[in-house]
Tab-separated table of C-alpha atoms and ligand atoms in Angstrom:
chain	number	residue	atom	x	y	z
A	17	UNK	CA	0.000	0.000	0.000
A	18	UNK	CA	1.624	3.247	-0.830
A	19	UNK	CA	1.683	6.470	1.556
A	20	UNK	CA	0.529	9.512	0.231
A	21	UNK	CA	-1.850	12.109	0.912
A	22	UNK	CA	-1.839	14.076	-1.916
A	23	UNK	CA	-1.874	13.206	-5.543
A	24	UNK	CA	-1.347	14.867	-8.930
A	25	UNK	CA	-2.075	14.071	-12.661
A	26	UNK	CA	1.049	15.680	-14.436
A	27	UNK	CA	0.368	16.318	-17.839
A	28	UNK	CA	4.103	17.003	-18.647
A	29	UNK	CA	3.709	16.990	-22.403
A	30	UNK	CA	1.330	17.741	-25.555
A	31	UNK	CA	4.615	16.162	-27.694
A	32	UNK	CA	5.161	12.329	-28.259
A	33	UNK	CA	7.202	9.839	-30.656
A	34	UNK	CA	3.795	8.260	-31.858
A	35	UNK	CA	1.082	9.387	-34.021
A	36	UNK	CA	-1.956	7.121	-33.460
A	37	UNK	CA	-4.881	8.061	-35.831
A	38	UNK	CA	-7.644	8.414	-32.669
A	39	UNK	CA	-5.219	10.427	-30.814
A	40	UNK	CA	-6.989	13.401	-29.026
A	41	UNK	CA	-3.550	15.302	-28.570
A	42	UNK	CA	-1.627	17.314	-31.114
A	43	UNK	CA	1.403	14.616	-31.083
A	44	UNK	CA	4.303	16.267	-32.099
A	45	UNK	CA	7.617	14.731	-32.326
A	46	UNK	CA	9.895	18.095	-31.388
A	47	UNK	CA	12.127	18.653	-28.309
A	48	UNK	CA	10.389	19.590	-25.261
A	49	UNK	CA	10.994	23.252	-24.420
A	50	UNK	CA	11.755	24.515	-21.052
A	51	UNK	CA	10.942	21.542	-19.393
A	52	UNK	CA	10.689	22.014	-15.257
A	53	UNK	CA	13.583	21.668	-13.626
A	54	UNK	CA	13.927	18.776	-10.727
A	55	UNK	CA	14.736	21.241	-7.820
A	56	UNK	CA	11.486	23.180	-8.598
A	57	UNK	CA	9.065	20.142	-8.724
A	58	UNK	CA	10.749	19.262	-5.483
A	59	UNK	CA	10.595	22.323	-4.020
A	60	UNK	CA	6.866	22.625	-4.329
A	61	UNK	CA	6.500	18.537	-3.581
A	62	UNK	CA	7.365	19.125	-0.134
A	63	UNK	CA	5.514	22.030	0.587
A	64	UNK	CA	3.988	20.897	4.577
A	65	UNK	CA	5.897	17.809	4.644
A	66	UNK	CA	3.393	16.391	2.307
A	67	UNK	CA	3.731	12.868	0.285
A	68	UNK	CA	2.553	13.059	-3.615
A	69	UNK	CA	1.473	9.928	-5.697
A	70	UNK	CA	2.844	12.095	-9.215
A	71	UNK	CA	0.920	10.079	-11.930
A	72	UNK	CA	3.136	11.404	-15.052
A	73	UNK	CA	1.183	11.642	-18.642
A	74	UNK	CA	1.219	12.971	-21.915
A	75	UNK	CA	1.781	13.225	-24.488
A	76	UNK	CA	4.665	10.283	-23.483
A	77	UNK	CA	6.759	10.970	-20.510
A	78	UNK	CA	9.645	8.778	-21.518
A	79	UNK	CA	10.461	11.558	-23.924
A	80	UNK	CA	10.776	14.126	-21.420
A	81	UNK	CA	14.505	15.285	-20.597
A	82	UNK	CA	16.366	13.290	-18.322
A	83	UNK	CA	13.029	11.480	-17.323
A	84	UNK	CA	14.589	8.443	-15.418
A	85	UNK	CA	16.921	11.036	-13.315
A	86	UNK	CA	12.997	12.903	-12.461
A	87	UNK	CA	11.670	9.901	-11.703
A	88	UNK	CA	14.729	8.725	-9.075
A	89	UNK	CA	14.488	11.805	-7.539
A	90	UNK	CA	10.931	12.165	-7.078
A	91	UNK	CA	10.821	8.584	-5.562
A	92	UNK	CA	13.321	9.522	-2.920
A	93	UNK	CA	10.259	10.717	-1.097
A	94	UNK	CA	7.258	10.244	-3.088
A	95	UNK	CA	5.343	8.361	-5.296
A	96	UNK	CA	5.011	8.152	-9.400
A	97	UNK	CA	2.717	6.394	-12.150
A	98	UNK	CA	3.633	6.550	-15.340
A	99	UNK	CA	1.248	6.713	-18.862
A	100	UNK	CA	3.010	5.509	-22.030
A	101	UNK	CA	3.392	3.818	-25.147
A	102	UNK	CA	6.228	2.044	-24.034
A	103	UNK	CA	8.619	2.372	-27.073
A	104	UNK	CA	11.367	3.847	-25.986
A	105	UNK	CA	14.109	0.850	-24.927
A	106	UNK	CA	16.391	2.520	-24.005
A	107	UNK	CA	15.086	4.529	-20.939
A	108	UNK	CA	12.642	1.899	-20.176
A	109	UNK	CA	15.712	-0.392	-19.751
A	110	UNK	CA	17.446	2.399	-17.423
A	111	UNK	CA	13.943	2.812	-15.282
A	112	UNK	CA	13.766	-0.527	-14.845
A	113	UNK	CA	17.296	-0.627	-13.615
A	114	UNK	CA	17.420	2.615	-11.800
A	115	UNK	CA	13.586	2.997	-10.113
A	116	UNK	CA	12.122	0.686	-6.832
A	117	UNK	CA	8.960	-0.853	-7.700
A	118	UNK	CA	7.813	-0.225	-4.560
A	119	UNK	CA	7.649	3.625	-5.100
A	120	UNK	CA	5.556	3.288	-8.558
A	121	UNK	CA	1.802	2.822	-8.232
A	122	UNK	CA	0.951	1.524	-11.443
A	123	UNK	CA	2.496	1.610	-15.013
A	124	UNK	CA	-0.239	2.106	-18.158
A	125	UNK	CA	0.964	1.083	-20.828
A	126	UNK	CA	-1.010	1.934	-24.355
A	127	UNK	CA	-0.569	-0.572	-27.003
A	128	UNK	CA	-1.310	1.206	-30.380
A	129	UNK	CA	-1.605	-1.925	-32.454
A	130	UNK	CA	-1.801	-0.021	-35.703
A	131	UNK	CA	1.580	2.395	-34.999
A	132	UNK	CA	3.581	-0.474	-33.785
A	133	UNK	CA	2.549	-2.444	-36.773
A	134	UNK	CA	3.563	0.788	-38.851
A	135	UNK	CA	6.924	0.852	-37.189
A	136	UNK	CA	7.884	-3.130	-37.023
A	137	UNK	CA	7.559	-2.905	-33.639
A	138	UNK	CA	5.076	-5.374	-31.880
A	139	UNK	CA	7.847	-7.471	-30.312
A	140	UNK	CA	9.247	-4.138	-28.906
A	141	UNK	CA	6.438	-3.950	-27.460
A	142	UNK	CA	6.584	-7.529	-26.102
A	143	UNK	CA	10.127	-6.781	-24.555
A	144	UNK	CA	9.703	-3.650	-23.133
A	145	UNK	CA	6.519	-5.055	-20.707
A	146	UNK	CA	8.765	-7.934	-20.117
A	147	UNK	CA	11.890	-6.117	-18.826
A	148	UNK	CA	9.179	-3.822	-16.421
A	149	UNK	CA	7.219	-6.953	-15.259
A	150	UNK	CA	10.979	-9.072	-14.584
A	151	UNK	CA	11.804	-6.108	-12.844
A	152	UNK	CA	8.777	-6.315	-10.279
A	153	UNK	CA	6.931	-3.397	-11.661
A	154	UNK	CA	2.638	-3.879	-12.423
A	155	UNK	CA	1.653	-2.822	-15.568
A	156	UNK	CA	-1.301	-2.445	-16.873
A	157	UNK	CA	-1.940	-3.098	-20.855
A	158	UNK	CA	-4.562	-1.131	-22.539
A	159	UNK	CA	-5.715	-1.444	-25.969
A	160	UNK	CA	-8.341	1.211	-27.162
A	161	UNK	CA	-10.760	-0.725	-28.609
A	162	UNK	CA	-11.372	1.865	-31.664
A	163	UNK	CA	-14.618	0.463	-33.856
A	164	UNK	CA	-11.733	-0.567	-37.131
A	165	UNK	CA	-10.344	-2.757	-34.424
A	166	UNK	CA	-13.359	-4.266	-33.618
A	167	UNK	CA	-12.837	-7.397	-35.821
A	168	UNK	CA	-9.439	-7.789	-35.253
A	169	UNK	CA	-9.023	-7.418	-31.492
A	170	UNK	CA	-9.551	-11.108	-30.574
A	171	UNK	CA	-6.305	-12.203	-32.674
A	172	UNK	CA	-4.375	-9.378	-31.244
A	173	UNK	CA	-5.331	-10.793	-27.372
A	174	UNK	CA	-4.726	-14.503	-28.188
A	175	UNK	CA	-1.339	-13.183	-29.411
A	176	UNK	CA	-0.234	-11.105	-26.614
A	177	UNK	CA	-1.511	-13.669	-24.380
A	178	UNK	CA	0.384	-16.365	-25.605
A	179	UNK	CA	3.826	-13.867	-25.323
A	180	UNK	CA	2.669	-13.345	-21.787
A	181	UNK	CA	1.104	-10.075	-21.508
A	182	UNK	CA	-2.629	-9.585	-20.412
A	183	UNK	CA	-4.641	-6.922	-22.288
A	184	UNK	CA	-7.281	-4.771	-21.181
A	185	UNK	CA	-9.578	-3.165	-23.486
A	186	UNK	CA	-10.977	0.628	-23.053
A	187	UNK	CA	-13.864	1.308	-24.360
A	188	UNK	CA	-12.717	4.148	-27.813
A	189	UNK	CA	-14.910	7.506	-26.742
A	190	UNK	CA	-15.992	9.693	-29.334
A	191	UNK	CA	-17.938	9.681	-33.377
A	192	UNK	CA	-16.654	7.256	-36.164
A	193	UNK	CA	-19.024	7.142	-39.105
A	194	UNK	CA	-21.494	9.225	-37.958
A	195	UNK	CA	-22.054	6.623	-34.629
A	196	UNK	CA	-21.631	8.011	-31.192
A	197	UNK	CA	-18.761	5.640	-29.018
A	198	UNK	CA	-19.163	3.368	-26.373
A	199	UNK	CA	-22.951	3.224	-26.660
A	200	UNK	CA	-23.024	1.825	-30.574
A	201	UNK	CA	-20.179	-1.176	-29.706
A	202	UNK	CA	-21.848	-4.570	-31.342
A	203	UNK	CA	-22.652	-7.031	-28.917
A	204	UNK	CA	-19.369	-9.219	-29.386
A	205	UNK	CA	-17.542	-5.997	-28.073
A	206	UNK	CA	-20.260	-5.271	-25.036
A	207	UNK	CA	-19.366	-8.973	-24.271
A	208	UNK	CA	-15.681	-9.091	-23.996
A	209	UNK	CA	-15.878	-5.198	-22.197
A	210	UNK	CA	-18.087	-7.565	-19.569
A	211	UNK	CA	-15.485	-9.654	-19.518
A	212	UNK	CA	-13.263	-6.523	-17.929
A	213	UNK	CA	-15.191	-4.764	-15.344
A	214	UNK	CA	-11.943	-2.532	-15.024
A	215	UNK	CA	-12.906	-1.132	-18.275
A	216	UNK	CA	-15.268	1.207	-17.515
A	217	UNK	CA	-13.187	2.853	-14.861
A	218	UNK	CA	-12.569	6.183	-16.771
A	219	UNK	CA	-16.026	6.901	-17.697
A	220	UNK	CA	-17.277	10.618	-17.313
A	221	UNK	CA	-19.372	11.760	-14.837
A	222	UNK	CA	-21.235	14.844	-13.697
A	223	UNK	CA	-20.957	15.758	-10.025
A	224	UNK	CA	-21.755	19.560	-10.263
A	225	UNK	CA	-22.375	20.355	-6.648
A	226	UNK	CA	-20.634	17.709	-4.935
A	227	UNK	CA	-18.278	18.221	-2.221
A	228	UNK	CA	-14.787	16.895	-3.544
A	229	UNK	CA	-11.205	17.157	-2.570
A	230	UNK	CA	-10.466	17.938	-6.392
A	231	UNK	CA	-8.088	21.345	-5.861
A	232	UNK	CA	-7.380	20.257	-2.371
A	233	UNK	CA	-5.993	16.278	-2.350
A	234	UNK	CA	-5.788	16.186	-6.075
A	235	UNK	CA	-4.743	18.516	-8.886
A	236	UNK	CA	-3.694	18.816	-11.709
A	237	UNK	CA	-0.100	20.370	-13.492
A	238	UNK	CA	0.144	21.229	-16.759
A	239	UNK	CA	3.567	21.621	-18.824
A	240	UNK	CA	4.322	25.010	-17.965
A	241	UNK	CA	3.889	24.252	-14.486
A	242	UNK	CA	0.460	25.490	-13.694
A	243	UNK	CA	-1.872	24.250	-11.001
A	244	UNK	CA	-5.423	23.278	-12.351
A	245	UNK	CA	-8.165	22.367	-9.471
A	246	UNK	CA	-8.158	18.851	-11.188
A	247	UNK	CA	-8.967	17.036	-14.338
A	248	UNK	CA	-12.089	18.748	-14.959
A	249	UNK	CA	-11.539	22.125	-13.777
A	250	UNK	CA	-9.192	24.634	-15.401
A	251	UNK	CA	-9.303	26.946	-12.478
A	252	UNK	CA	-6.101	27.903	-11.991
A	253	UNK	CA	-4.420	27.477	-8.299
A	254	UNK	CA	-0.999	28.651	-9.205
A	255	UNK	CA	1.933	27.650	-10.733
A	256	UNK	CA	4.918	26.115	-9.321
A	257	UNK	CA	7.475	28.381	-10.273
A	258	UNK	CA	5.650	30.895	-8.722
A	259	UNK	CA	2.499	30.002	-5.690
A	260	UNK	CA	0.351	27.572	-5.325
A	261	UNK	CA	-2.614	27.931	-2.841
A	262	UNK	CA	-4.503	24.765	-2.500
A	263	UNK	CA	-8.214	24.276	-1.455
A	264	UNK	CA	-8.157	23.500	2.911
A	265	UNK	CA	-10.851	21.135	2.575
A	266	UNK	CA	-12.834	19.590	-0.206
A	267	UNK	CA	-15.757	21.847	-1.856
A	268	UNK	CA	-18.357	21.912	-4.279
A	269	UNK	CA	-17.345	20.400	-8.046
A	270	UNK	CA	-18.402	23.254	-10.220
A	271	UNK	CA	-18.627	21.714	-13.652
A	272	UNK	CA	-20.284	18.931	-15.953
A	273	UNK	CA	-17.313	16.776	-16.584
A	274	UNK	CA	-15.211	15.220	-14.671
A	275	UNK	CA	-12.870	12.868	-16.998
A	276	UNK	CA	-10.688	11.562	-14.857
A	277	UNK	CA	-10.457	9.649	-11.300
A	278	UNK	CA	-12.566	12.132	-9.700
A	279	UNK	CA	-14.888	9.398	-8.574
A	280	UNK	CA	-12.266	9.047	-6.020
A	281	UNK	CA	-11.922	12.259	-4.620
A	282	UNK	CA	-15.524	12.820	-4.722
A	283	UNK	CA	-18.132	12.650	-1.389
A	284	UNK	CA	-20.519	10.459	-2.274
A	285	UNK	CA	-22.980	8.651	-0.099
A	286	UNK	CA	-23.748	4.897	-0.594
A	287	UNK	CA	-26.651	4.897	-3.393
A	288	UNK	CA	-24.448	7.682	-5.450
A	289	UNK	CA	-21.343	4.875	-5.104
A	290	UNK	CA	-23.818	1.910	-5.956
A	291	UNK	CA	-25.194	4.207	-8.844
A	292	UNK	CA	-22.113	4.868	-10.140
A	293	UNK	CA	-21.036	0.656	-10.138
A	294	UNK	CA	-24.214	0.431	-12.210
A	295	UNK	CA	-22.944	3.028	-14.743
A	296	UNK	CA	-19.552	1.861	-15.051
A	297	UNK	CA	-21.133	-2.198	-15.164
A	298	UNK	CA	-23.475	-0.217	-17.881
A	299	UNK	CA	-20.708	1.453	-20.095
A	300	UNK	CA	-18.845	-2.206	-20.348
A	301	UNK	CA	-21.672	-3.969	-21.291
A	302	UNK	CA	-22.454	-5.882	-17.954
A	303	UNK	CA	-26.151	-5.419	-17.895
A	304	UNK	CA	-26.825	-8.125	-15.261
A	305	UNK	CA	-24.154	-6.298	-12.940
A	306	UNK	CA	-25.691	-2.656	-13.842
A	307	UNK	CA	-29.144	-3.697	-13.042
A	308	UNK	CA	-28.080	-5.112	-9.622
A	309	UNK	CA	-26.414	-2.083	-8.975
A	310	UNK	CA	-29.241	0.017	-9.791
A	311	UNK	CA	-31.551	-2.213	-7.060
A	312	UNK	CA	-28.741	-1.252	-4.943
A	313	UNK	CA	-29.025	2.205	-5.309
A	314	UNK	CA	-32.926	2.171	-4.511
A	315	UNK	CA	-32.831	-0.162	-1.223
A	316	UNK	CA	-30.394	3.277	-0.259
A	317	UNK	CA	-32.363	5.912	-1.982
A	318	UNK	CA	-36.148	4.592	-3.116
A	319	UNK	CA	-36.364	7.440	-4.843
A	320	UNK	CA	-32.897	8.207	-6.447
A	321	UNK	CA	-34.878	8.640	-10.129
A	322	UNK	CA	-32.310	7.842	-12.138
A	323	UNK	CA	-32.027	4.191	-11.043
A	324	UNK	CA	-35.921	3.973	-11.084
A	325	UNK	CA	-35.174	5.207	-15.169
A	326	UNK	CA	-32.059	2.970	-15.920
A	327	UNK	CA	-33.790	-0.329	-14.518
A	328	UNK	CA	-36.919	1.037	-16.411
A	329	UNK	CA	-34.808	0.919	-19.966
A	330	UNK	CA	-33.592	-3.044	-18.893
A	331	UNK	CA	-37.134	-3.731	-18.033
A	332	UNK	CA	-38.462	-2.121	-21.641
A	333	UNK	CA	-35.237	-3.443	-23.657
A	334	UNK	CA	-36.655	-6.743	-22.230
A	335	UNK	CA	-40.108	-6.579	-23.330
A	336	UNK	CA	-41.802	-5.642	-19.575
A	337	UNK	CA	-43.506	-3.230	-20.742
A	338	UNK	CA	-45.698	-2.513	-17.816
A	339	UNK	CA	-42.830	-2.615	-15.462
A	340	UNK	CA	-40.780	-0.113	-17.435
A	341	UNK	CA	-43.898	2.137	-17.787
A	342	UNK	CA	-44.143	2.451	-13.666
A	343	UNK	CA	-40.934	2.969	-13.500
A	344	UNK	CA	-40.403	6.029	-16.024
A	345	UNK	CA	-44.090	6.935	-14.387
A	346	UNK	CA	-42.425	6.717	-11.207
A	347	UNK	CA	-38.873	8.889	-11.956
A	348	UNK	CA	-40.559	11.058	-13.521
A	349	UNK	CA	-43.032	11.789	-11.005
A	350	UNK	CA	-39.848	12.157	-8.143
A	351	UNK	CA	-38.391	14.651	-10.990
A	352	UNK	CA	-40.869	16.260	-13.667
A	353	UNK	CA	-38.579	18.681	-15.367
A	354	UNK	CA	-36.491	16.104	-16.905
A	355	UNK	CA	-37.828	15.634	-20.244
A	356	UNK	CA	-35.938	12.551	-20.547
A	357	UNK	CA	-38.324	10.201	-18.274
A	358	UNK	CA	-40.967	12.279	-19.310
A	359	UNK	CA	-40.117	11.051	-23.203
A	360	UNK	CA	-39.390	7.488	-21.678
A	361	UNK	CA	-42.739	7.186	-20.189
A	362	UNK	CA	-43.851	8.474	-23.437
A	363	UNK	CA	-42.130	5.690	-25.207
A	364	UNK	CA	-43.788	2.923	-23.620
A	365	UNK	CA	-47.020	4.093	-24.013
A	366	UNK	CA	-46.730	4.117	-27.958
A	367	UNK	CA	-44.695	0.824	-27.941
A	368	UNK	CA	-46.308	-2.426	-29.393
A	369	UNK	CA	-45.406	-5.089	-27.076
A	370	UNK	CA	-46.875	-7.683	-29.555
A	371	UNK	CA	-44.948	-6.523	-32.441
A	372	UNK	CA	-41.985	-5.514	-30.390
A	373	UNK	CA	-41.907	-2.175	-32.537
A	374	UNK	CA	-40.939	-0.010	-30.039
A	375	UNK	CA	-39.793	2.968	-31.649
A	376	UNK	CA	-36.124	4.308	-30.722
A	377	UNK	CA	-34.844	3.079	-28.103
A	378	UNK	CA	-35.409	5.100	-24.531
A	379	UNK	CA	-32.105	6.152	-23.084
A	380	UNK	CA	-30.780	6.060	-20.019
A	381	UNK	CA	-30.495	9.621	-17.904
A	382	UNK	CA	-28.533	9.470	-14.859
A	383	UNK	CA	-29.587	11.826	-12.217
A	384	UNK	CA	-28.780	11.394	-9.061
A	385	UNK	CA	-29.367	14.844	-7.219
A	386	UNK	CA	-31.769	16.963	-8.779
A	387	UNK	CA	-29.624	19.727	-9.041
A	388	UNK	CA	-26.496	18.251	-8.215
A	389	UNK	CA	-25.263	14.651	-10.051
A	390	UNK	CA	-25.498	13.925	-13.416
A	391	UNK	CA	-23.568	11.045	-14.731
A	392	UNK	CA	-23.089	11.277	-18.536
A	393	UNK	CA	-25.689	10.538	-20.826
A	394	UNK	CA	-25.960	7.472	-22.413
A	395	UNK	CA	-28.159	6.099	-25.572
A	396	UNK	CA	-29.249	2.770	-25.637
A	397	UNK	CA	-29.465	2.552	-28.893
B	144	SF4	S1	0.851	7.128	-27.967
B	144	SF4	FE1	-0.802	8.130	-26.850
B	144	SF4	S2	-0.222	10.286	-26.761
B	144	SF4	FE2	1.034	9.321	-28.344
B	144	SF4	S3	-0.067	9.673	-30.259
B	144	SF4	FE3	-0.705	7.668	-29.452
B	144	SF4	S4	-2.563	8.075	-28.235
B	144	SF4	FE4	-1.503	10.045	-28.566
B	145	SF4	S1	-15.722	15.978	-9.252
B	145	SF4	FE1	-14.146	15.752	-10.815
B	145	SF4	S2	-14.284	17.611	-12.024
B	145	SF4	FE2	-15.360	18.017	-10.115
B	145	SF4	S3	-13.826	18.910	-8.743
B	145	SF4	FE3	-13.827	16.713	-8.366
B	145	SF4	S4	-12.222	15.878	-9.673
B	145	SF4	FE4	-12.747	17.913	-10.440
């Protein structure tokens, strides 16, 4: 278990040595500019005697100056996780040497099928997780499950697997061919997301209004060295070659989106944390799971609308027509501005059960506070 109180997401660069096609960064390949210098991170690191988990992203951090000397000296003290496409040998071979284990949380490594295969360099790949994993370190594989992978991705896994490396798949967010992604995955990719629960771990939520420690426990630092409240929310707390004045307690989130691990950092009582299982199960395809979570959520909250509305889209997508018609009556009753139950209920009162014509399909809303929690919106369809 590691020791820290306070964490960070470091975005430390926009540039990196790949150029992946559903890449959401501008990836240039240039030298990194004024990077910050090791006696200033540290500086501000131990600010109140404080220990940092300093989870390092990009862009890739392996291409950041002198990165193996950062991450020694940060791990004097502190903690690090690292993000990256694990290509570059050389330094992976010198962190591997050079960095204890036992000070890095976890290592995610991206495998960009269609760059390595670009490059000739799958069995890079291959090497590089080996010579982290021999050296005691966890890593953790992701493939982005883009839809043009879809047909291929059950080769790529039986491959990997048999040269020893276990491959999570994340769910590709965002339009390809006019389709919105995760909701329009086929079934054979809802399946094997159910098979990874761990999947749906990133999804975005909305927790406008919640009390969080975002800006107080957890922040974010961009390249130039300023402080963001977190993930989500650009405000700006300072910047560490100048001040930095962190939130004393946690407050109120104050906007729609929160991308990133703020699910941990956020206050939530116990039919928000069931609700949110349910919309992670959801987003990776494990209906049975979702729907038990949902149940969940009402034996805490009876009338937390959103799980009356999500169990009411299971109950219509399997033909219970009547039981997803109290429901939407029900959620919508608890909350009559939202439109969404409101069009729900609609729904199955013009759907045919004996014909099965239903119409398009309802979709699921996710409020949780009236004014408070909304969880990303998610078609059905
Ligand atoms: S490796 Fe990651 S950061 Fe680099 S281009 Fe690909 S997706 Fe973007
Ligand atoms: S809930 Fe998310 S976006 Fe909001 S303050 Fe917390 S970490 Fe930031």
């Amino acid at each position: 278990m590691l020791n820290y109180n306070k964490s960070m997401i470091w975005n430390m660069t926009r540039n990196c040595n790949f150029q992946c096609s559903y890449c959401y960064f501008p990836h240039q390949n240039t030298k990194i500019e004024n990077p910050i210098s090791t006696s200033t991170l540290l500086n501000f690191l131990s600010t109140n005697n404080d220990k940092w988990l300093v989870g390092m992203t990009g862009g890739e951090p392996f291409i950041y100056p002198n990165f193996v000397s950062l991450c020694e000296a940060i791990t004097q003290k502190h903690y690090i996780g690292v993000d990256t496409n694990l290509s570059l040998s050389k330094q992976i071979k010198e962190f591997a040497k050079r960095i204890s284990p036992s000070r890095v949380n976890d290592i995610y490594a991206s495998l960009h099928i269609e760059e390595r295969e670009k490059r000739n360099a799958v069995t890079q790949f291959i090497e590089n997780y080996h010579t982290l994993a021999n050296a005691g370190f966890t890593i953790k594989v992701n493939y982005v499950l883009h839809p043009l992978m879809e047909d291929r991705y059950q080769n790529d896994i039986d491959f990997f697997k048999k040269n020893g490396v276990p491959i999570t798949p994340r769910p590709f967010k965002g339009m390809f061919e006019g389709k919105k992604y995760p909701q329009n995955y086929s079934e054979e990719s809802k399946h094997i997301f159910a098979l990874h629960p761990e999947a749906g771990i990133k999804m975005v939520f909305n927790f406008r209004g919640v009390d969080c420690d975002g800006g107080h426990s957890f922040i974010r630092m961009e390249p130039d060295g300023t402080i963001f409240r977190c993930p989500g929310d650009r405000t700006v707390l300072g910047n560490i070659h100048d001040s930095v004045s962190l939130y004393e307690s946690a407050t109120p989130c104050n906007v729609n989106r929160c991308p990133c691990q703020g699910v941990h950092y956020v206050k939530l009582n116990p039919a928000e944390n069931w609700f949110i299982e349910g919309m992670r199960s959801f987003i990776t395809g494990a209906e049975k799971s979702a729907a038990n979570a949902f149940r969940q959520t009402l034996l805490y909250d009876s009338e937390h609308s959103s799980a009356l509305n999500n169990i009411g889209v299971f109950a219509f997508s399997n033909n219970d027509i009547p039981h997803a018609k109290r429901l939407f009556k029900h959620a919508a009753r608890i909350h009559p501005n939202i439109a969404l139950y409101r069009k729900n209920l609609a729904l199955t009162e013009s759907a045919d059960p004996e014909t099965q014509q239903l119409g398009a399909s309802p979709q699921l809303s996710e409020i949780v506070r009236p004014s408070a929690f909304l969880a990303e919106k998610i078609d059905t369809e």
